Coordinates of C-alpha atoms in Angstrom, one line a residue:
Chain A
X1 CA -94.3 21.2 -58.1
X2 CA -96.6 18.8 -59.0
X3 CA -94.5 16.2 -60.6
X4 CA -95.2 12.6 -59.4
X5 CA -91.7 10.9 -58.1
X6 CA -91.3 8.5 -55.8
X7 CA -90.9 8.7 -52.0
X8 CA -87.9 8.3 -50.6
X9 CA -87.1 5.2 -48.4
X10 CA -87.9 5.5 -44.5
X11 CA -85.2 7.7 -42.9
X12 CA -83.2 6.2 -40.1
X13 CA -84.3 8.9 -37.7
X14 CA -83.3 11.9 -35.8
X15 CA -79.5 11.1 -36.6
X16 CA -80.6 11.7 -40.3
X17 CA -77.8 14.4 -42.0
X18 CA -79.2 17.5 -43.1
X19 CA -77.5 16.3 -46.4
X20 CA -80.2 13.4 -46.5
X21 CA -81.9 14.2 -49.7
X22 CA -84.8 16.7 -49.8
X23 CA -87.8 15.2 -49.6
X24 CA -91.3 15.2 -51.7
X25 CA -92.7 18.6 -52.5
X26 CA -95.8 18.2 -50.0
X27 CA -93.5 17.2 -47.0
X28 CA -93.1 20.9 -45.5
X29 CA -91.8 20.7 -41.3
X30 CA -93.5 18.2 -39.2
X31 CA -91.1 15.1 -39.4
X32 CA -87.3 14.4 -39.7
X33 CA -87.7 15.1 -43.3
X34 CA -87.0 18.6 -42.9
X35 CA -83.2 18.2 -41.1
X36 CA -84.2 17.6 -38.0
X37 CA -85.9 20.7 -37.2
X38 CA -88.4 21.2 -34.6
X39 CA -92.1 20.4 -36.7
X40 CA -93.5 24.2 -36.2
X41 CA -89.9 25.2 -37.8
X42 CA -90.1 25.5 -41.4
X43 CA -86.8 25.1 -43.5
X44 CA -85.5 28.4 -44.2
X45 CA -86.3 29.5 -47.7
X46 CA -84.0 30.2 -50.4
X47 CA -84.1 33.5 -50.3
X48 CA -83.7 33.5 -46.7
X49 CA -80.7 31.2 -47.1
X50 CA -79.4 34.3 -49.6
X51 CA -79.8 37.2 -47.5
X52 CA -77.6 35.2 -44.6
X53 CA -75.0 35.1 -46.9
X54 CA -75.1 38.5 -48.8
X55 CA -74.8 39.6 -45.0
X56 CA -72.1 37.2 -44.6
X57 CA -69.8 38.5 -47.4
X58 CA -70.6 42.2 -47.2
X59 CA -69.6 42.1 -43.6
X60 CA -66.3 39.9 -44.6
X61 CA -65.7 42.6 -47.2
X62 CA -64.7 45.2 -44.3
X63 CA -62.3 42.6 -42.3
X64 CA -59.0 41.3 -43.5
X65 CA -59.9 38.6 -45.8
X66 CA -60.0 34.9 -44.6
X67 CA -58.5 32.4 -46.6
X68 CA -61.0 29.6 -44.7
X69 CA -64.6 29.7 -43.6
X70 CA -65.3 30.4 -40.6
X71 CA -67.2 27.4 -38.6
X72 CA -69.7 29.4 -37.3
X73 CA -71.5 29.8 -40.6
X74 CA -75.2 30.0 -40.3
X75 CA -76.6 29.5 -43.7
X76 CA -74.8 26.1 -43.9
X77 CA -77.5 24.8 -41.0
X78 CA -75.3 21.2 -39.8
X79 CA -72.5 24.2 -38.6
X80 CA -74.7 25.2 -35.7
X81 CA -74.0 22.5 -32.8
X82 CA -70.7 21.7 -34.4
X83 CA -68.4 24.3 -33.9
X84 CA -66.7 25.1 -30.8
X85 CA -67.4 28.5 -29.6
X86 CA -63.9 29.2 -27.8
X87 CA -60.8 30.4 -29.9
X88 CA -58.7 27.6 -31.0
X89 CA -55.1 28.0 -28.8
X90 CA -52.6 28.9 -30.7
X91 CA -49.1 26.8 -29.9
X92 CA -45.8 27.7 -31.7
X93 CA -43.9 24.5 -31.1
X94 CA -41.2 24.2 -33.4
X95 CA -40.7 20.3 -32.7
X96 CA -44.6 20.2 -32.4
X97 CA -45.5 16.5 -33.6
X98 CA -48.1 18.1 -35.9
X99 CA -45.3 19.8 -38.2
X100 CA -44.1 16.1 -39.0
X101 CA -46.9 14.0 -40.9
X102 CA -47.6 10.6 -42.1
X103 CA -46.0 9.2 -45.0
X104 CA -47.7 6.9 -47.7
X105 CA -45.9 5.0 -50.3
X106 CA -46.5 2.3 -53.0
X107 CA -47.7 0.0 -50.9
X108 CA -51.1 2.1 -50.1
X109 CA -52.0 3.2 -53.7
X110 CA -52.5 0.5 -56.7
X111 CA -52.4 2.1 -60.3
X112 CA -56.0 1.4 -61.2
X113 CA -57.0 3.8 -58.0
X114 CA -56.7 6.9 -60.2
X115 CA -59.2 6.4 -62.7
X116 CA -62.6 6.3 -61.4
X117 CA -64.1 4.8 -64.9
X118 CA -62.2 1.3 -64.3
X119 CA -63.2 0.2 -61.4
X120 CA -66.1 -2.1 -62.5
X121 CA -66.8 -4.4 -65.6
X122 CA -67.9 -1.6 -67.7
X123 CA -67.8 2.2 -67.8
X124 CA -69.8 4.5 -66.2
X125 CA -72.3 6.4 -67.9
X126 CA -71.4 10.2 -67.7
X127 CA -69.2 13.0 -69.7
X128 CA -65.7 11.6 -68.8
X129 CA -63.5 14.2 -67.5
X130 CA -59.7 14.1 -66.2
X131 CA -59.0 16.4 -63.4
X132 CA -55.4 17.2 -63.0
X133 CA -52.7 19.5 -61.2
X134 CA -50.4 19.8 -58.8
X135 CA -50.1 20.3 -54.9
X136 CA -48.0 22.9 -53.4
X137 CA -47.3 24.9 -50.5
X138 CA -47.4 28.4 -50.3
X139 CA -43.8 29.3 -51.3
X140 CA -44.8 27.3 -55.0
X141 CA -42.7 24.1 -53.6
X142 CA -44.3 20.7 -54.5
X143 CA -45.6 18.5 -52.1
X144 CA -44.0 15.0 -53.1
X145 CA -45.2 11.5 -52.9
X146 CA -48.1 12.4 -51.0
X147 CA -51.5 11.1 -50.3
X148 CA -54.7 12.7 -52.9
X149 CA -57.9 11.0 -52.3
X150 CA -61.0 11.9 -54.2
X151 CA -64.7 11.0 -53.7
X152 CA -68.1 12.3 -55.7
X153 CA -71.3 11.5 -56.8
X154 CA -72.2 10.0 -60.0
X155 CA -73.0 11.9 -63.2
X156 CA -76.8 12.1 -61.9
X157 CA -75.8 13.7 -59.1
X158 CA -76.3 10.8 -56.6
X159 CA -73.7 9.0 -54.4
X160 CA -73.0 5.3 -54.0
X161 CA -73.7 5.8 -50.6
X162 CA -77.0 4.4 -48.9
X163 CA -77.9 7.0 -46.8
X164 CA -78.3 9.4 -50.6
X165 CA -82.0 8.7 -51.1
X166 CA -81.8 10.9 -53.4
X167 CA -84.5 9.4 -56.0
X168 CA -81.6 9.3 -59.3
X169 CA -80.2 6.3 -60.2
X170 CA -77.3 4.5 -59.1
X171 CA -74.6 3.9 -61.4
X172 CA -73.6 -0.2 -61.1
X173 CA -70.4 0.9 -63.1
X174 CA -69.8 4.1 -60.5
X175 CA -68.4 3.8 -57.0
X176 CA -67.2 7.6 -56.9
X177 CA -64.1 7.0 -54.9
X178 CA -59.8 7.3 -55.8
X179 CA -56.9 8.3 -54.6
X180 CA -53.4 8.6 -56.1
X181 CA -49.5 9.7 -54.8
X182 CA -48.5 12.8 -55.9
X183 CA -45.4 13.0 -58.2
X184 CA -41.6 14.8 -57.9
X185 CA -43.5 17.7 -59.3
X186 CA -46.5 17.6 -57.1
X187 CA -48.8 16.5 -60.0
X188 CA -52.0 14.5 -59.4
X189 CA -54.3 13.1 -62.0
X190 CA -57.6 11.6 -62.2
X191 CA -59.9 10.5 -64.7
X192 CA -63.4 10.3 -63.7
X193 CA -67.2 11.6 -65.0
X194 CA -68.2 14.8 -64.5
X195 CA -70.3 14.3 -60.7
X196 CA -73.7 15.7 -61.1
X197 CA -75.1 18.6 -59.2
X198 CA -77.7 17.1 -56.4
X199 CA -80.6 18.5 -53.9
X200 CA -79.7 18.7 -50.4
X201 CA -82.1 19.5 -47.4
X202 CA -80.3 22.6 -45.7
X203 CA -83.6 24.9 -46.8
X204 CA -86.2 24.8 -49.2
X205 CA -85.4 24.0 -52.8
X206 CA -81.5 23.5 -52.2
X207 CA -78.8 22.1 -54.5
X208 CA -75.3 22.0 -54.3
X209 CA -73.2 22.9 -57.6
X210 CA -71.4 19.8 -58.5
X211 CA -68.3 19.1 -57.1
X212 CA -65.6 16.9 -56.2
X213 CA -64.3 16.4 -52.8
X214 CA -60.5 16.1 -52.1
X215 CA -58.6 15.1 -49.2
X216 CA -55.1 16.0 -49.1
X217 CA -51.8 15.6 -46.7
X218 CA -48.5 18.3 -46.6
X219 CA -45.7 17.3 -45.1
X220 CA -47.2 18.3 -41.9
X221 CA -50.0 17.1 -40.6
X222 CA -50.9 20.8 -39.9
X223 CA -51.1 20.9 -43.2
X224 CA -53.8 18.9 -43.5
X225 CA -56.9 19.9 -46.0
X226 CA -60.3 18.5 -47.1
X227 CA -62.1 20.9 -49.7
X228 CA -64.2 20.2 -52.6
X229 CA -63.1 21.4 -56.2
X230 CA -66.4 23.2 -58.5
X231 CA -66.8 23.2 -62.0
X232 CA -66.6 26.7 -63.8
X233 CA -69.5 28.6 -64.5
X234 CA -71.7 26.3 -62.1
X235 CA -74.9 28.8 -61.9
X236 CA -75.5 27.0 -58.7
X237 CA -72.5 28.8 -56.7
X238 CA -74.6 32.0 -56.0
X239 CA -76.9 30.0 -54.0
X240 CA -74.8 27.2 -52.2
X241 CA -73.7 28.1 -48.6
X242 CA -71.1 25.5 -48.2
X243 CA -69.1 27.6 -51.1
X244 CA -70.3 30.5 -50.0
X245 CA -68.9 30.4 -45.9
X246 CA -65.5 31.4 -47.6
X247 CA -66.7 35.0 -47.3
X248 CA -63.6 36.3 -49.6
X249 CA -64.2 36.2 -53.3
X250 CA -60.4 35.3 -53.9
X251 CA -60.3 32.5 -51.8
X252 CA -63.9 31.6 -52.7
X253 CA -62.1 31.6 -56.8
X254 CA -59.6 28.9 -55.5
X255 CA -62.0 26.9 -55.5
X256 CA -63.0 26.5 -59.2
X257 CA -60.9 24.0 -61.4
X258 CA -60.4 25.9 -65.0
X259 CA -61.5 24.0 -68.2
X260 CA -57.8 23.4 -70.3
X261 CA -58.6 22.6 -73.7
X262 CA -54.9 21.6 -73.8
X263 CA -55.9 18.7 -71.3
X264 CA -58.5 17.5 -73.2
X265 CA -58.0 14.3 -74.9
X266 CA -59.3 14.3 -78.6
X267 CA -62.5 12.2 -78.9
X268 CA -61.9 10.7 -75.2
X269 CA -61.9 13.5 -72.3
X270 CA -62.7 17.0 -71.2
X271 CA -59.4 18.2 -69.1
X272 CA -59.9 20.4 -65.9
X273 CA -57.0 21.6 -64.2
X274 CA -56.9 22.2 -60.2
X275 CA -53.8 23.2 -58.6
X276 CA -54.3 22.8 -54.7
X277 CA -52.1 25.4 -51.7
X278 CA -51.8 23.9 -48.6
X279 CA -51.1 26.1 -45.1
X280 CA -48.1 26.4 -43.9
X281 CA -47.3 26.2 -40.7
X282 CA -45.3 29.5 -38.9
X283 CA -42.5 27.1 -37.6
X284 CA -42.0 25.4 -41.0
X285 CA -41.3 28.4 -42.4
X286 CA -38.1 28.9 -40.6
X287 CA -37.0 25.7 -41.1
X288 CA -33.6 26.0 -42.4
X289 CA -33.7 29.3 -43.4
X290 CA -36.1 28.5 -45.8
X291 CA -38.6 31.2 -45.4
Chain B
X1 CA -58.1 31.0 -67.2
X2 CA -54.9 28.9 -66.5
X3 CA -52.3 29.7 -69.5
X4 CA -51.9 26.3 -71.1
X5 CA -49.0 25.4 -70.1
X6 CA -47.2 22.4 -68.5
X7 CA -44.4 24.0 -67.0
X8 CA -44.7 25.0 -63.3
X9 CA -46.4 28.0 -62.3
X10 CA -44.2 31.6 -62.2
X11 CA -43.1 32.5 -58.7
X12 CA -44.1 36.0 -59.5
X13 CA -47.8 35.7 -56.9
X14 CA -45.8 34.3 -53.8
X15 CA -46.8 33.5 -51.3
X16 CA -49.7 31.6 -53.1
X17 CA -53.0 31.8 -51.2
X18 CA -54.1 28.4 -49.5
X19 CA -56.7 26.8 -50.9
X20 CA -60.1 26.5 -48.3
X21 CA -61.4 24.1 -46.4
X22 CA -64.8 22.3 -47.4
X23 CA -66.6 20.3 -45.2
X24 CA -66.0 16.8 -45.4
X25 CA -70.0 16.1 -46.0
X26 CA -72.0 12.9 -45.3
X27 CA -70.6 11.0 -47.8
X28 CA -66.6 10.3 -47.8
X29 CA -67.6 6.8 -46.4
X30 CA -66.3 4.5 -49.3
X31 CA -63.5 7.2 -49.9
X32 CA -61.6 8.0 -46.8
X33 CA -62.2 4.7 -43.8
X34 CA -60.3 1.9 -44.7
X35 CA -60.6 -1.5 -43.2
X36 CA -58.4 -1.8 -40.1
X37 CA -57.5 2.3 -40.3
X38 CA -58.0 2.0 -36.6
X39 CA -55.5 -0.8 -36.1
X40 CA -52.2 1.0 -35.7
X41 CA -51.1 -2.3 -34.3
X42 CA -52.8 -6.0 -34.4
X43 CA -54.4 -7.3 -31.7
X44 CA -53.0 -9.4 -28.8
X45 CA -49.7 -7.4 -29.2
X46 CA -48.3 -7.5 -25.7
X47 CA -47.9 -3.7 -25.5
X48 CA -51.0 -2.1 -27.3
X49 CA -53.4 0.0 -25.7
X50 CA -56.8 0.6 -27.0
X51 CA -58.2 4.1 -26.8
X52 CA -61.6 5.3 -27.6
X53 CA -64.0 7.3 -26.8
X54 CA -67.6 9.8 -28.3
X55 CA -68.0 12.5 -30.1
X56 CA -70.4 15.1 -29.1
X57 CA -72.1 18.1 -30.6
X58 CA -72.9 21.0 -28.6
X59 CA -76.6 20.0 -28.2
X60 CA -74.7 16.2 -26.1
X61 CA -75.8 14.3 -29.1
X62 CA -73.7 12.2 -30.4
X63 CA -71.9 12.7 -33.7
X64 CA -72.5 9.8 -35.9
X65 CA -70.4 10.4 -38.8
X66 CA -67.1 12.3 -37.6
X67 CA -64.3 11.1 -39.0
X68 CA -61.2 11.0 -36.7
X69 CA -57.3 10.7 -37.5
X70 CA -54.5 10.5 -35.1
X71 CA -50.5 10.9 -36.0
X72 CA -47.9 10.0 -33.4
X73 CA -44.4 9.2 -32.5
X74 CA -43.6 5.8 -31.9
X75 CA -42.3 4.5 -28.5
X76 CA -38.7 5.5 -28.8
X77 CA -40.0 9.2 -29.9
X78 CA -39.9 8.8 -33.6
X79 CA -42.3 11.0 -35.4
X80 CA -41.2 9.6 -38.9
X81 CA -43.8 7.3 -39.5
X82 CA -43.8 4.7 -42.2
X83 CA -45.7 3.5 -45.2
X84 CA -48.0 1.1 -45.0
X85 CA -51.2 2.6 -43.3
X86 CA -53.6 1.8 -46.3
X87 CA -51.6 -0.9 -47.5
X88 CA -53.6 -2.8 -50.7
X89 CA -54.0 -6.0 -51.8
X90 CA -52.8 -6.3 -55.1
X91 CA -55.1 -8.6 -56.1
X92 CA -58.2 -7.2 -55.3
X93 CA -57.3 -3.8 -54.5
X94 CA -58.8 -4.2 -51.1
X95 CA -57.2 -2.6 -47.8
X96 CA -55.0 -5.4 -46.4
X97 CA -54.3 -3.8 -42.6
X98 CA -50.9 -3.4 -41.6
X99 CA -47.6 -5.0 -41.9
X100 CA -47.8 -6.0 -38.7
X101 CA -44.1 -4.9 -38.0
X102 CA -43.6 -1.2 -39.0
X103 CA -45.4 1.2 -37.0
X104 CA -47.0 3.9 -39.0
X105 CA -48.1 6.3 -36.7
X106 CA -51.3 6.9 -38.3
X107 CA -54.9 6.5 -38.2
X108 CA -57.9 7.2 -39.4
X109 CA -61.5 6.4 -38.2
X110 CA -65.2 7.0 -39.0
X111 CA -67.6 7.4 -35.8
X112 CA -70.2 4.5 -35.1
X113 CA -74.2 5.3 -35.2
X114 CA -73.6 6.1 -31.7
X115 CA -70.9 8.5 -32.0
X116 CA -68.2 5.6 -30.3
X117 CA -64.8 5.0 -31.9
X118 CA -61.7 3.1 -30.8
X119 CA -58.1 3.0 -31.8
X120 CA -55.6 0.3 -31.0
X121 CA -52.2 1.6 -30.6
X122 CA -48.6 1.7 -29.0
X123 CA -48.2 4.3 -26.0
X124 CA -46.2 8.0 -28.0
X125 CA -43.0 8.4 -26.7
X126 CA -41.8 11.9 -26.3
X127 CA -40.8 13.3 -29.6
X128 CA -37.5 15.4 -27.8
X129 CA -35.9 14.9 -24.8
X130 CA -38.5 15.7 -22.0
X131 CA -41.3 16.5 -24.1
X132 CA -44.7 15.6 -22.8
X133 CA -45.6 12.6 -24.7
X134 CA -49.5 13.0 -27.0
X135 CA -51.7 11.8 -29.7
X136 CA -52.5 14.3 -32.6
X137 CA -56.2 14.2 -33.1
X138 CA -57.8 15.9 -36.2
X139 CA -61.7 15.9 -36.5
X140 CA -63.2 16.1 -39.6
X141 CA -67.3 16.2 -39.7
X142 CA -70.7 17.0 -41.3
X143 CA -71.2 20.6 -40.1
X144 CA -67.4 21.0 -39.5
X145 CA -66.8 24.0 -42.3
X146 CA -62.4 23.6 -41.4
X147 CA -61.2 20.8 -39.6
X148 CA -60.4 20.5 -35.9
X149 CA -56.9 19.9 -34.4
X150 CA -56.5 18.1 -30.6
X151 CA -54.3 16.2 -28.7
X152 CA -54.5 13.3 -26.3
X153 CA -52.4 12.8 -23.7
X154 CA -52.4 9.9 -21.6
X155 CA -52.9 10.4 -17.3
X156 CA -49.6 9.3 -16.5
X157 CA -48.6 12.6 -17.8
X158 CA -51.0 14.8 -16.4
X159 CA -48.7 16.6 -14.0
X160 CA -46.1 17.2 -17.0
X161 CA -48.5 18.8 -19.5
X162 CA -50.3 21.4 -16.6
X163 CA -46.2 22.1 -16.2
X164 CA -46.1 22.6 -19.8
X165 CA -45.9 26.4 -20.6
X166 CA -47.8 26.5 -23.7
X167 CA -51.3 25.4 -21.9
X168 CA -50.3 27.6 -19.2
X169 CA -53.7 29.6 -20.2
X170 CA -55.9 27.2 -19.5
X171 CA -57.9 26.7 -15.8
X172 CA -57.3 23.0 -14.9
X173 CA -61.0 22.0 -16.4
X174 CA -60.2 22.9 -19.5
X175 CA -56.8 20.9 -19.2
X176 CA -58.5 18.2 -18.5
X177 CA -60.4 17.5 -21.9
X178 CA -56.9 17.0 -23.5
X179 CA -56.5 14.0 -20.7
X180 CA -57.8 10.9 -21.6
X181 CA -59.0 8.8 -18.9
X182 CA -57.7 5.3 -17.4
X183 CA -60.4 2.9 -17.9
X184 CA -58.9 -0.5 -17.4
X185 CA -55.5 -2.1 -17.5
X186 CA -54.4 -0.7 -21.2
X187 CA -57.8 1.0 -21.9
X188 CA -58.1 4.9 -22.4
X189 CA -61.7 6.8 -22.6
X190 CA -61.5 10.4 -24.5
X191 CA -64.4 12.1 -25.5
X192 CA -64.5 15.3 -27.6
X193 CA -66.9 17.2 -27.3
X194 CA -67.2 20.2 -30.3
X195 CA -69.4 22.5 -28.7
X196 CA -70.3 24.4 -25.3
X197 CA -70.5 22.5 -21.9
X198 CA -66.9 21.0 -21.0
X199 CA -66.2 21.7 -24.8
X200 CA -62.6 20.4 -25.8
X201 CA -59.7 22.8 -26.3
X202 CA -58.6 22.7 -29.9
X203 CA -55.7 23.7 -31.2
X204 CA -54.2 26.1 -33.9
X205 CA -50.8 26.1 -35.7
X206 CA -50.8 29.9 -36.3
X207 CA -49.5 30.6 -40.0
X208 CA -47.0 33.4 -41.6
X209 CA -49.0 36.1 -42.4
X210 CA -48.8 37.2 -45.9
X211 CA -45.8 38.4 -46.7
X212 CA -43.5 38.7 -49.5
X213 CA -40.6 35.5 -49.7
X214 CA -38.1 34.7 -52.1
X215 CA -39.2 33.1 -55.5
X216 CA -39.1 29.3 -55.3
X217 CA -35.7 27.8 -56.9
X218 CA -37.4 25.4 -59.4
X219 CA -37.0 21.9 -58.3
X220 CA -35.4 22.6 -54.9
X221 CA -37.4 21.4 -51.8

């Protein structure tokens, strides 16, 4: 803990994101440094962090399992003041607006958006990976020409984002962000680098496994999804609480893209494959009888 | 381990379990807005209304990096939508803002520092034949572990949505946060407000529970 490295930049203030970068070893409570807790609040240890979420999954173990996390997750600190506390109300509209969705088409994706490594006069430094698979809904139906966007942080683990004071370099040759249409078969592809795992400020000493975000549409726009897709055999996971609030070890699995070898590219790539399952809504599943 | 194999996945595990949510994090910011995402149509049109509005956590702060999308019929009704919401300049790559004629029911829009965001669009038209006309809201934030589902409805149609059975739950207050309010001639306030005090309703699309179906006929849709 005595390692010299530099200070951070000045943080904006209170509206500073608990995902603002951690900050120098000696900085415990006192300042906005620590999340915007209250000075005689320290950040909750790891261990602490641990315990919440042991409690979290042994108590999930005894309920049906949830295929999402629940928003009231208290090891993942930012979910406090930002989850509503009644019951969402269910509706069972069959001609509900949200079972139709917006549609995307070649006018909203160029070709070059796929591959992360091209976007700037030279390639980024990192392992280069290509992530691939294919979008579906529960029945195993592909979702067609459809909207996959994709943003992560650089092989260092930092993002090309300025409010990541996180003190690793930038990449000049890195923005982090693509997207893509999804084919007849509901295949996305990417080719990127491998993100790098990165401190966070949600308690003491916390890093988030590395990761790469996804946002994805259905057909409906109930069938909406953002997740993040890990890397097997991170040994970060045990200690994240943004993986951990999906309390069921199943769904939790879902999560993890499997190394192919038969998707690497000789000399070239590491493949990853990642198939994604998006809801479906009750009244799609009558739709024409084709529950 | 995956099998390595390129041909679709066996039917045998249906239905396949969804994949969870993740929180959208601090940092989709060169990833997800896109320059005029907001725009649904350009301004002076003669019939667009601007809607806006804050975003508020459940200690009244506001939320400085929601991010917000709406999906709506068009005037006649039409929830089809078209292409077009992101469209790129080929050149550059850069987003080029709407044709400017096709309507694509869509938008998407990051909160300001101060938790403000606005949205220029055409009034929804009801979607079937005496349907109370609304905006789909999503919410997607920091914090939020699953994304949030809303809708706004305009005040001309107050009186038709408390009529509507399927809010017929709700005391009037809580009605009222899926009301925006009349500001101006054209201009609409909404705020949403996550957490506690005059919190929004949200809103759920409840989903089959798991249950066995018939095995997918390959290519068929």
């Amino acid at each position: 803990m005595t390692a010299q490295r530099p200070s951070p930049p000045a943080e904006p203030g209170s509206a500073a994101p608990y995902e603002q970068r951690v900050p120098p070893p000696d900085a415990r409570g006192g300042t906005a440094r620590n999340g915007g807790a209250p000075p005689h609040f320290p950040a909750p240890s790891q261990a602490d962090i641990d315990e919440a979420i042991g409690a979290a999954h042994a108590q999930a173990a005894h309920a049906a399992p949830l295929d999402h996390p629940p928003r009231d997750f208290p090891p993942y600190r930012s979910s406090a003041l930002r989850h509503p506390l009644a019951s969402p109300l269910p509706l069972r509209d069959p001609e509900a607006v949200e079972l139709t969705g917006p549609v995307f088409g070649v006018t909203d994706v160029t070709a070059l958006d796929s591959d992360l490594t091209r976007r700037h006069h030279a390639e980024p430094l990192g392992e280069r990976i290509t992530v691939t698979g294919r979008v579906l809904d529960r029945r195993g139906h592909p979702v067609r020409g459809q909207l996959v966007e994709v943003w992560q942080a650089n092989a260092s683990g930092r993002y090309a984002h300025q409010l990541d004071q996180h003190p690793a370099p930038l990449d000049p040759h890195f923005t982090g962000s693509g997207r893509c249409l999804t084919d007849d078969e509901g295949r996305y592809a990417f080719t990127t680098i491998k993100p790098g795992a990165y401190p966070w400020r949600n308690h003491t000493n916390a890093w988030r496994p590395a990761h790469i975000h996804f946002s994805l549409f259905g057909d409906a726009f109930a069938q909406r999804l953002v997740t993040q897709m890990y890397f097997p055999g991170d040994p970060l996971f045990p200690y994240d609480p943004i993986l951990g609030s999906v309390t069921d070890r199943a769904a939790r699995e879902r999560l993890v893209a499997d190394y192919d070898h038969e998707l690497s590219v000789p000399e070239w790539s590491l493949g990853y494959r990642w198939d994604i399952v998006l809801d479906d809504p009750a009244a799609t599943w009558c739709e024409e009888g084709r529950a | 381990m995956t099998e390595p194999t390129r041909a679709a996945p066996a039917p045998a595990a249906m239905p396949l379990g969804p994949t969870p949510s993740q929180t959208v994090g601090p940092f989709y910011g060169y990833a997800l807005p896109f320059a005029g995402g907001g725009d649904l149509v350009p301004a002076g049109h003669p019939e667009a209304l601007t809607l806006h509005g804050y975003v508020f956590d459940g200690a009244g702060e506001p939320v400085p990096d929601a991010l917000l999308e709406f999906w709506q019929a068009d005037p006649a009704g039409s929830a089809t939508g078209a292409p077009g919401s992101l469209r790129r300049d080929p050149v550059t790559g850069e987003a080029a803002g709407r044709d400017g004629v096709r309507f694509t029911g869509f938008a998407r829009i990051p909160t300001d520092a101060d938790g403000h965001w606005m949205i220029r669009t055409l009034a929804p038209g009801p979607h079937r034949p005496a349907a109370v006309p609304y905006l789909a809201l999503l919410v997607f934030a920091r914090g939020l572990l699953h994304h949030l589902y809303t809708r706004v409805h305009l005040p001309e149609h107050a009186e038709a949505l408390a009529a509507d059975p399927a809010f017929a739950a709700l005391p009037p207050e809580r009605l009222g946060t899926l009301l925006a309010v009349r500001e101006a001639e054209r201009r609409y306030r909404f705020d949403l407000r996550l957490q506690g005090e005059k919190e929004t309703v949200f809103l759920d699309f409840p989903l089959e529970p798991h249950q066995p179906v018939a095995a997918p006929v390959p290519g068929a849709r």
